[in-house]
């Protein structure tokens, strides 16, 4: 789609459907444009000669504009867009609603809109958009009640109402914007396009947004992770409903919903997620104005013991840590502070501290290499001039080039100093935990910048063999495959114990003798989802017990479902569960992000324990490694309580190989390996289950 520079910097805007009628959207757009825009405005409406002082043209073709804002009723919106296309206009903002969001007629109208936009190669915003703004040319092409003030944040939102609320607040707070875009239904331009554009825009320091969904998940990840190297992206979490949740027949399908995909996808994209609107702006303002810290150790300088403890707690809840000072620093503190002070972090410079003592302590702390960032935490006292303290805090931040947050507690007495601070890009908060949270987002961003995004590995696999196995599903009444499809794992180089499927006790005994030792026996049937639930799995069966076990398994399966399609009994070599851990590796497809890989603690209680983690595939080695590190029971794999560590490298490779399998075969809708037994000597996939869509084969 190319860059959106022209979209935000038009020279002549045509408002199609412009009118001066009180209460109309056309009027609101006209008066917003009129207020500040430094380009030309051309109302288009065959019914008028002039609108609000601008001479009106009857057709867009006469407007000689480079942008069209569409505010006509839905029924005539399509021809209006088409005419804009014929007039050579590439930038189109469709404010008109009544498209995809209404279903039925609207949905097909939206489809047509997409086609027109594609034909004319338009950068089209909306439909159902509040409009767009850019403070660099004073353009407010929205029907909202307020203009944004200039600043360095660019803001996109899937909710137009949210934009109006945010601007109302931001104008009070003095928070400014470069560009604002209401995405509407995202028929053409979506979040990925705006992120890409603002990532290249020198005047945008931070991209913020409110999204309810991501249109092209993988594209977004790939684009955003490049942008975030220079331009942070902060998105507020929206309460998403689990629209993607469908009847799933795998463990992964049951657990992996759209929220998991969203979370994993945004994380992989290098997006910071804010929990609330307040968090969003706290983070955005910090990121726009402060340097990023080199480490996560924070120094707290305070004249009050109690709030100092509160800040320690807040640090504990964040990704930051309380800095440990160098001996040199401690010596300097000891020299400078009164004996009743505390030279360790939080540094208590005592209630009678004046501005000099505060400044010197901050100076000493920031000079310490162990300190990545600092917080000035003060309560009002008679000896403390808040405004001077603010000025000195700003100076120290400049001197050391490290991020500083302020927590000057108090009411009115703080106002003047807070202004001095905020003019220098240092936010002041009443609550220590908010100040720490803001510093924490800087540290989070630092880590995102340090990430390396390596390409997913490509393993040498046997795709043809895999395809043949998947094609067997075409002979089935349903679309599920179980352990009879274990050959898939072989084709993709995933280790598994020796096994075979047999139809008689004699054949079973033969396989068991070949395996040499006790075996596991399992019912093989597409109709039986959870084999052990119906007594269809027997572990540790000796040769003598094979015949009885065979009959027993088959009888249980018949009792469970008389007409079940029984494909036989699998005889399988035992995996070493004594020294091994049962893990699960799986995949479920998300409507927005595509294949979502899951890793977690496996076995038959997966859904109960839900100790799982997710990544959008394809998964790189580094991402697969993170997955093995971030589940709660990761210490178990690393060898807790004297156990030998499991073959984590084997797990990492299995995750990557499975990621390649599901990328190679879009027909695989869901997939579990559960368990993948991870022992110190390697991994063993002992059970698989998958759902295949034969039409995609
Ligand atoms: P299902 O998940 O359908 O119940 P599984 O094949 O996963 O069937 O078997 C259930 C449980 O039996 C596994 O979680 C594991 O504890 C045990 N098990 C299955 N196969 C083996 C094996 N080859 N070696 C050791 N234990 C096994
Ligand atoms: Mg299983």
Coordinates of N, CA and C in Angstrom, one line a residue, residues 27 47 149 227 284 298 310 341 500 523 540 667 686:
X27 N -21.5 19.0 8.6 CA -21.2 20.3 9.2 C -20.0 20.2 10.2
X47 N -26.5 20.4 -4.0 CA -27.6 21.2 -3.6 C -27.2 22.6 -3.1
X149 N -4.0 18.7 20.4 CA -2.9 19.7 20.5 C -1.6 19.0 20.0
X227 N 9.4 -1.8 13.4 CA 9.1 -0.5 13.9 C 9.6 -0.3 15.3
X284 N 3.3 6.0 27.4 CA 3.6 6.7 26.2 C 4.4 8.0 26.5
X298 N 16.6 0.3 39.9 CA 16.1 1.7 40.2 C 16.6 2.2 41.6
X310 N 6.5 1.8 50.3 CA 5.5 1.6 49.2 C 6.2 1.4 47.9
X341 N 19.6 8.9 58.7 CA 19.2 8.5 57.3 C 19.5 7.1 56.9
X500 N 3.6 -50.1 16.9 CA 2.9 -50.7 15.7 C 1.5 -50.9 16.1
X523 N -6.0 -48.3 22.6 CA -7.0 -48.4 21.6 C -6.8 -47.4 20.5
X540 N 2.8 -50.6 30.9 CA 3.6 -51.6 31.6 C 3.1 -53.0 31.5
X667 N -3.8 -27.5 6.0 CA -5.0 -28.4 6.2 C -5.0 -28.9 7.7
X686 N 4.6 -39.7 22.5 CA 3.9 -41.0 22.7 C 2.4 -41.0 22.2

